[in-house]
């Protein structure tokens, strides 16, 4: 059985995931948006899920270890579903549907010396997890992450589904 379609789905998943995490880093490094602690936590599924997806793609390309690659695809789907849940949670907190975390904030690291403390206090921006710093079409960064993570989870499930299908006899 050829693994062309599942492999194409996993490659699309990897490309979409890389584009999403690169966009997040771009908004931070180039755009100057400071992520909150929950925003940073939403990046972890990309750091875990993309290498797992790459390993699954390698196994699909070699048409080997069906059980392992299917387990990897299931894990990738679960990791990105978790990421979608984090995005939904933060989006709901931003819209006031439920309370957000009370200990959520972001900013720079602690000052190195006491002399730099006053300057550090002036320059540190605390970012709330419950206030959207940007919206497009009504969705914040967290909302778009929920959409992207859901799509990536569905791609992993589609790859799993198509890799498990048997060719007609």
PDB file of C-alpha atoms in Angstrom:
ATOM      1  CA  UNK A   1       0.000   0.000   0.000  1.00  0.00           C
ATOM      2  CA  UNK A   2       1.331   3.429  -0.865  1.00  0.00           C
ATOM      3  CA  UNK A   3       1.614   6.027   1.871  1.00  0.00           C
ATOM      4  CA  UNK A   4       1.383   9.041  -0.485  1.00  0.00           C
ATOM      5  CA  UNK A   5      -1.756  10.668   0.898  1.00  0.00           C
ATOM      6  CA  UNK A   6      -0.954  10.240   4.616  1.00  0.00           C
ATOM      7  CA  UNK A   7       2.582  11.478   3.993  1.00  0.00           C
ATOM      8  CA  UNK A   8       1.264  14.528   2.130  1.00  0.00           C
ATOM      9  CA  UNK A   9      -1.072  15.280   5.052  1.00  0.00           C
ATOM     10  CA  UNK A  10       1.772  15.041   7.566  1.00  0.00           C
ATOM     11  CA  UNK A  11       4.000  17.254   5.411  1.00  0.00           C
ATOM     12  CA  UNK A  12       1.132  19.786   5.245  1.00  0.00           C
ATOM     13  CA  UNK A  13       0.796  19.525   9.034  1.00  0.00           C
ATOM     14  CA  UNK A  14       4.514  20.184   9.509  1.00  0.00           C
ATOM     15  CA  UNK A  15       4.472  23.126   7.086  1.00  0.00           C
ATOM     16  CA  UNK A  16       1.393  24.615   8.756  1.00  0.00           C
ATOM     17  CA  UNK A  17       2.831  24.114  12.226  1.00  0.00           C
ATOM     18  CA  UNK A  18       6.149  25.676  11.265  1.00  0.00           C
ATOM     19  CA  UNK A  19       4.365  28.636   9.688  1.00  0.00           C
ATOM     20  CA  UNK A  20       2.259  29.108  12.818  1.00  0.00           C
ATOM     21  CA  UNK A  21       5.137  29.000  15.300  1.00  0.00           C
ATOM     22  CA  UNK A  22       7.289  31.176  13.019  1.00  0.00           C
ATOM     23  CA  UNK A  23       4.469  33.723  12.907  1.00  0.00           C
ATOM     24  CA  UNK A  24       4.257  33.741  16.705  1.00  0.00           C
ATOM     25  CA  UNK A  25       8.007  34.283  16.964  1.00  0.00           C
ATOM     26  CA  UNK A  26       7.820  36.941  14.251  1.00  0.00           C
ATOM     27  CA  UNK A  27       5.164  38.921  16.089  1.00  0.00           C
ATOM     28  CA  UNK A  28       7.322  38.728  19.205  1.00  0.00           C
ATOM     29  CA  UNK A  29      10.753  39.468  17.734  1.00  0.00           C
ATOM     30  CA  UNK A  30       9.856  41.762  14.847  1.00  0.00           C
ATOM     31  CA  UNK A  31       6.467  43.109  15.874  1.00  0.00           C
ATOM     32  CA  UNK A  32       7.398  43.727  19.497  1.00  0.00           C
ATOM     33  CA  UNK A  33       4.445  41.854  21.007  1.00  0.00           C
ATOM     34  CA  UNK A  34       5.392  40.490  24.425  1.00  0.00           C
ATOM     35  CA  UNK A  35       3.785  37.099  25.077  1.00  0.00           C
ATOM     36  CA  UNK A  36       2.162  36.302  28.398  1.00  0.00           C
ATOM     37  CA  UNK A  37       2.945  33.105  30.291  1.00  0.00           C
ATOM     38  CA  UNK A  38      -0.090  31.334  28.835  1.00  0.00           C
ATOM     39  CA  UNK A  39       0.927  32.438  25.332  1.00  0.00           C
ATOM     40  CA  UNK A  40       4.328  30.873  25.876  1.00  0.00           C
ATOM     41  CA  UNK A  41       2.682  27.690  27.137  1.00  0.00           C
ATOM     42  CA  UNK A  42       0.654  27.514  23.915  1.00  0.00           C
ATOM     43  CA  UNK A  43       3.925  27.199  21.983  1.00  0.00           C
ATOM     44  CA  UNK A  44       4.914  23.972  23.754  1.00  0.00           C
ATOM     45  CA  UNK A  45       2.612  21.765  21.630  1.00  0.00           C
ATOM     46  CA  UNK A  46       4.480  22.995  18.548  1.00  0.00           C
ATOM     47  CA  UNK A  47       7.843  22.181  20.113  1.00  0.00           C
ATOM     48  CA  UNK A  48       6.610  18.676  20.972  1.00  0.00           C
ATOM     49  CA  UNK A  49       4.194  17.961  18.123  1.00  0.00           C
ATOM     50  CA  UNK A  50       6.308  19.014  15.160  1.00  0.00           C
ATOM     51  CA  UNK A  51       9.272  16.707  15.898  1.00  0.00           C
ATOM     52  CA  UNK A  52       6.826  13.840  16.506  1.00  0.00           C
ATOM     53  CA  UNK A  53       5.144  14.634  13.186  1.00  0.00           C
ATOM     54  CA  UNK A  54       8.537  14.694  11.448  1.00  0.00           C
ATOM     55  CA  UNK A  55       9.305  11.255  12.865  1.00  0.00           C
ATOM     56  CA  UNK A  56       5.898   9.989  11.708  1.00  0.00           C
ATOM     57  CA  UNK A  57       6.590  11.449   8.240  1.00  0.00           C
ATOM     58  CA  UNK A  58       9.904   9.608   8.125  1.00  0.00           C
ATOM     59  CA  UNK A  59       8.199   6.338   9.018  1.00  0.00           C
ATOM     60  CA  UNK A  60       5.489   6.987   6.419  1.00  0.00           C
ATOM     61  CA  UNK A  61       8.101   7.783   3.787  1.00  0.00           C
ATOM     62  CA  UNK A  62       9.891   4.522   4.544  1.00  0.00           C
ATOM     63  CA  UNK A  63       6.529   2.711   4.690  1.00  0.00           C
ATOM     64  CA  UNK A  64       7.705   1.066   7.915  1.00  0.00           C
ATOM     65  CA  UNK A  65       6.592   0.515  11.512  1.00  0.00           C
ATOM     66  CA  UNK A  66       2.853   0.996  10.989  1.00  0.00           C
ATOM     67  CA  UNK A  67       2.006   0.642  14.690  1.00  0.00           C
ATOM     68  CA  UNK A  68       4.655   3.167  15.753  1.00  0.00           C
ATOM     69  CA  UNK A  69       3.773   5.756  13.124  1.00  0.00           C
ATOM     70  CA  UNK A  70       0.067   5.440  13.908  1.00  0.00           C
ATOM     71  CA  UNK A  71       0.824   5.876  17.600  1.00  0.00           C
ATOM     72  CA  UNK A  72       2.931   8.940  16.750  1.00  0.00           C
ATOM     73  CA  UNK A  73       0.120  10.423  14.653  1.00  0.00           C
ATOM     74  CA  UNK A  74      -2.318   9.852  17.494  1.00  0.00           C
ATOM     75  CA  UNK A  75       0.109  11.549  19.900  1.00  0.00           C
ATOM     76  CA  UNK A  76       0.514  14.494  17.496  1.00  0.00           C
ATOM     77  CA  UNK A  77      -3.273  14.856  17.303  1.00  0.00           C
ATOM     78  CA  UNK A  78      -3.535  14.782  21.108  1.00  0.00           C
ATOM     79  CA  UNK A  79      -0.728  17.329  21.558  1.00  0.00           C
ATOM     80  CA  UNK A  80      -2.314  19.801  19.143  1.00  0.00           C
ATOM     81  CA  UNK A  81      -5.785  19.180  20.613  1.00  0.00           C
ATOM     82  CA  UNK A  82      -4.281  20.177  23.966  1.00  0.00           C
ATOM     83  CA  UNK A  83      -2.859  23.304  22.315  1.00  0.00           C
ATOM     84  CA  UNK A  84      -6.294  24.108  20.892  1.00  0.00           C
ATOM     85  CA  UNK A  85      -7.765  23.717  24.373  1.00  0.00           C
ATOM     86  CA  UNK A  86      -5.239  26.191  25.770  1.00  0.00           C
ATOM     87  CA  UNK A  87      -6.115  28.652  23.018  1.00  0.00           C
ATOM     88  CA  UNK A  88      -9.840  28.277  23.687  1.00  0.00           C
ATOM     89  CA  UNK A  89      -9.269  28.711  27.412  1.00  0.00           C
ATOM     90  CA  UNK A  90      -7.292  31.928  26.951  1.00  0.00           C
ATOM     91  CA  UNK A  91      -9.684  33.280  24.313  1.00  0.00           C
ATOM     92  CA  UNK A  92     -12.624  32.687  26.618  1.00  0.00           C
ATOM     93  CA  UNK A  93     -10.806  34.468  29.436  1.00  0.00           C
ATOM     94  CA  UNK A  94     -10.042  37.381  27.096  1.00  0.00           C
ATOM     95  CA  UNK A  95     -13.725  37.671  26.169  1.00  0.00           C
ATOM     96  CA  UNK A  96     -14.736  37.395  29.845  1.00  0.00           C
ATOM     97  CA  UNK A  97     -16.592  34.091  29.433  1.00  0.00           C
ATOM     98  CA  UNK A  98     -14.698  32.668  32.420  1.00  0.00           C
ATOM     99  CA  UNK A  99     -11.931  33.838  34.731  1.00  0.00           C
ATOM    100  CA  UNK A 100      -8.380  33.489  33.502  1.00  0.00           C
ATOM    101  CA  UNK A 101      -5.362  32.460  35.519  1.00  0.00           C
ATOM    102  CA  UNK A 102      -4.574  34.772  38.415  1.00  0.00           C
ATOM    103  CA  UNK A 103      -0.829  34.267  38.223  1.00  0.00           C
ATOM    104  CA  UNK A 104      -0.441  35.002  34.522  1.00  0.00           C
ATOM    105  CA  UNK A 105       1.872  37.731  33.359  1.00  0.00           C
ATOM    106  CA  UNK A 106       4.946  38.132  31.261  1.00  0.00           C
ATOM    107  CA  UNK A 107       7.775  40.495  30.704  1.00  0.00           C
ATOM    108  CA  UNK A 108      11.505  40.499  30.878  1.00  0.00           C
ATOM    109  CA  UNK A 109      13.810  38.634  33.210  1.00  0.00           C
ATOM    110  CA  UNK A 110      14.839  39.910  36.631  1.00  0.00           C
ATOM    111  CA  UNK A 111      17.560  42.563  36.768  1.00  0.00           C
ATOM    112  CA  UNK A 112      21.127  41.379  37.173  1.00  0.00           C
ATOM    113  CA  UNK A 113      22.086  43.985  39.770  1.00  0.00           C
ATOM    114  CA  UNK A 114      20.350  46.294  42.219  1.00  0.00           C
ATOM    115  CA  UNK A 115      21.626  49.310  40.258  1.00  0.00           C
ATOM    116  CA  UNK A 116      19.674  48.177  37.200  1.00  0.00           C
ATOM    117  CA  UNK A 117      16.486  47.474  39.150  1.00  0.00           C
ATOM    118  CA  UNK A 118      14.911  50.915  38.651  1.00  0.00           C
ATOM    119  CA  UNK A 119      15.606  50.824  34.920  1.00  0.00           C
ATOM    120  CA  UNK A 120      14.236  47.301  34.729  1.00  0.00           C
ATOM    121  CA  UNK A 121      11.030  48.399  36.478  1.00  0.00           C
ATOM    122  CA  UNK A 122      10.588  51.212  33.964  1.00  0.00           C
ATOM    123  CA  UNK A 123      11.140  48.942  30.971  1.00  0.00           C
ATOM    124  CA  UNK A 124       9.252  45.829  32.094  1.00  0.00           C
ATOM    125  CA  UNK A 125       5.856  45.364  30.531  1.00  0.00           C
ATOM    126  CA  UNK A 126       3.575  42.982  32.374  1.00  0.00           C
ATOM    127  CA  UNK A 127       1.269  41.259  29.926  1.00  0.00           C
ATOM    128  CA  UNK A 128      -2.062  39.968  31.127  1.00  0.00           C
ATOM    129  CA  UNK A 129      -3.408  36.641  29.904  1.00  0.00           C
ATOM    130  CA  UNK A 130      -6.933  38.041  29.973  1.00  0.00           C
ATOM    131  CA  UNK A 131      -6.416  41.064  27.720  1.00  0.00           C
ATOM    132  CA  UNK A 132      -5.972  40.569  23.985  1.00  0.00           C
ATOM    133  CA  UNK A 133      -3.129  42.692  22.666  1.00  0.00           C
ATOM    134  CA  UNK A 134      -4.211  42.206  19.036  1.00  0.00           C
ATOM    135  CA  UNK A 135      -7.243  40.957  17.113  1.00  0.00           C
ATOM    136  CA  UNK A 136      -7.952  40.094  13.510  1.00  0.00           C
ATOM    137  CA  UNK A 137     -11.483  39.231  12.414  1.00  0.00           C
ATOM    138  CA  UNK A 138     -12.423  39.195  16.104  1.00  0.00           C
ATOM    139  CA  UNK A 139      -9.852  36.572  17.110  1.00  0.00           C
ATOM    140  CA  UNK A 140      -6.818  37.250  19.277  1.00  0.00           C
ATOM    141  CA  UNK A 141      -3.496  35.447  19.073  1.00  0.00           C
ATOM    142  CA  UNK A 142      -4.960  32.796  21.379  1.00  0.00           C
ATOM    143  CA  UNK A 143      -8.052  32.453  19.191  1.00  0.00           C
ATOM    144  CA  UNK A 144      -5.967  32.009  16.063  1.00  0.00           C
ATOM    145  CA  UNK A 145      -3.824  29.474  17.894  1.00  0.00           C
ATOM    146  CA  UNK A 146      -6.986  27.534  18.746  1.00  0.00           C
ATOM    147  CA  UNK A 147      -7.934  27.518  15.054  1.00  0.00           C
ATOM    148  CA  UNK A 148      -4.427  26.529  13.904  1.00  0.00           C
ATOM    149  CA  UNK A 149      -3.977  23.854  16.572  1.00  0.00           C
ATOM    150  CA  UNK A 150      -7.403  22.378  15.800  1.00  0.00           C
ATOM    151  CA  UNK A 151      -6.517  22.231  12.121  1.00  0.00           C
ATOM    152  CA  UNK A 152      -3.197  20.556  12.865  1.00  0.00           C
ATOM    153  CA  UNK A 153      -4.891  18.000  15.128  1.00  0.00           C
ATOM    154  CA  UNK A 154      -7.408  17.248  12.367  1.00  0.00           C
ATOM    155  CA  UNK A 155      -4.589  16.840   9.829  1.00  0.00           C
ATOM    156  CA  UNK A 156      -2.892  14.331  12.140  1.00  0.00           C
ATOM    157  CA  UNK A 157      -6.155  12.405  12.515  1.00  0.00           C
ATOM    158  CA  UNK A 158      -6.728  12.491   8.747  1.00  0.00           C
ATOM    159  CA  UNK A 159      -3.219  11.132   8.166  1.00  0.00           C
ATOM    160  CA  UNK A 160      -3.877   8.413  10.741  1.00  0.00           C
ATOM    161  CA  UNK A 161      -7.215   7.551   9.144  1.00  0.00           C
ATOM    162  CA  UNK A 162      -5.840   7.366   5.610  1.00  0.00           C
ATOM    163  CA  UNK A 163      -2.756   5.389   6.662  1.00  0.00           C
ATOM    164  CA  UNK A 164      -4.940   2.780   8.335  1.00  0.00           C
ATOM    165  CA  UNK A 165      -7.222   2.296   5.326  1.00  0.00           C
ATOM    166  CA  UNK A 166      -6.623  -0.918   3.453  1.00  0.00           C
ATOM    167  CA  UNK A 167      -6.193  -0.991  -0.286  1.00  0.00           C
ATOM    168  CA  UNK A 168      -8.906  -2.932  -2.144  1.00  0.00           C
ATOM    169  CA  UNK A 169      -8.018  -6.540  -2.942  1.00  0.00           C
TER     170      UNK A 169
END
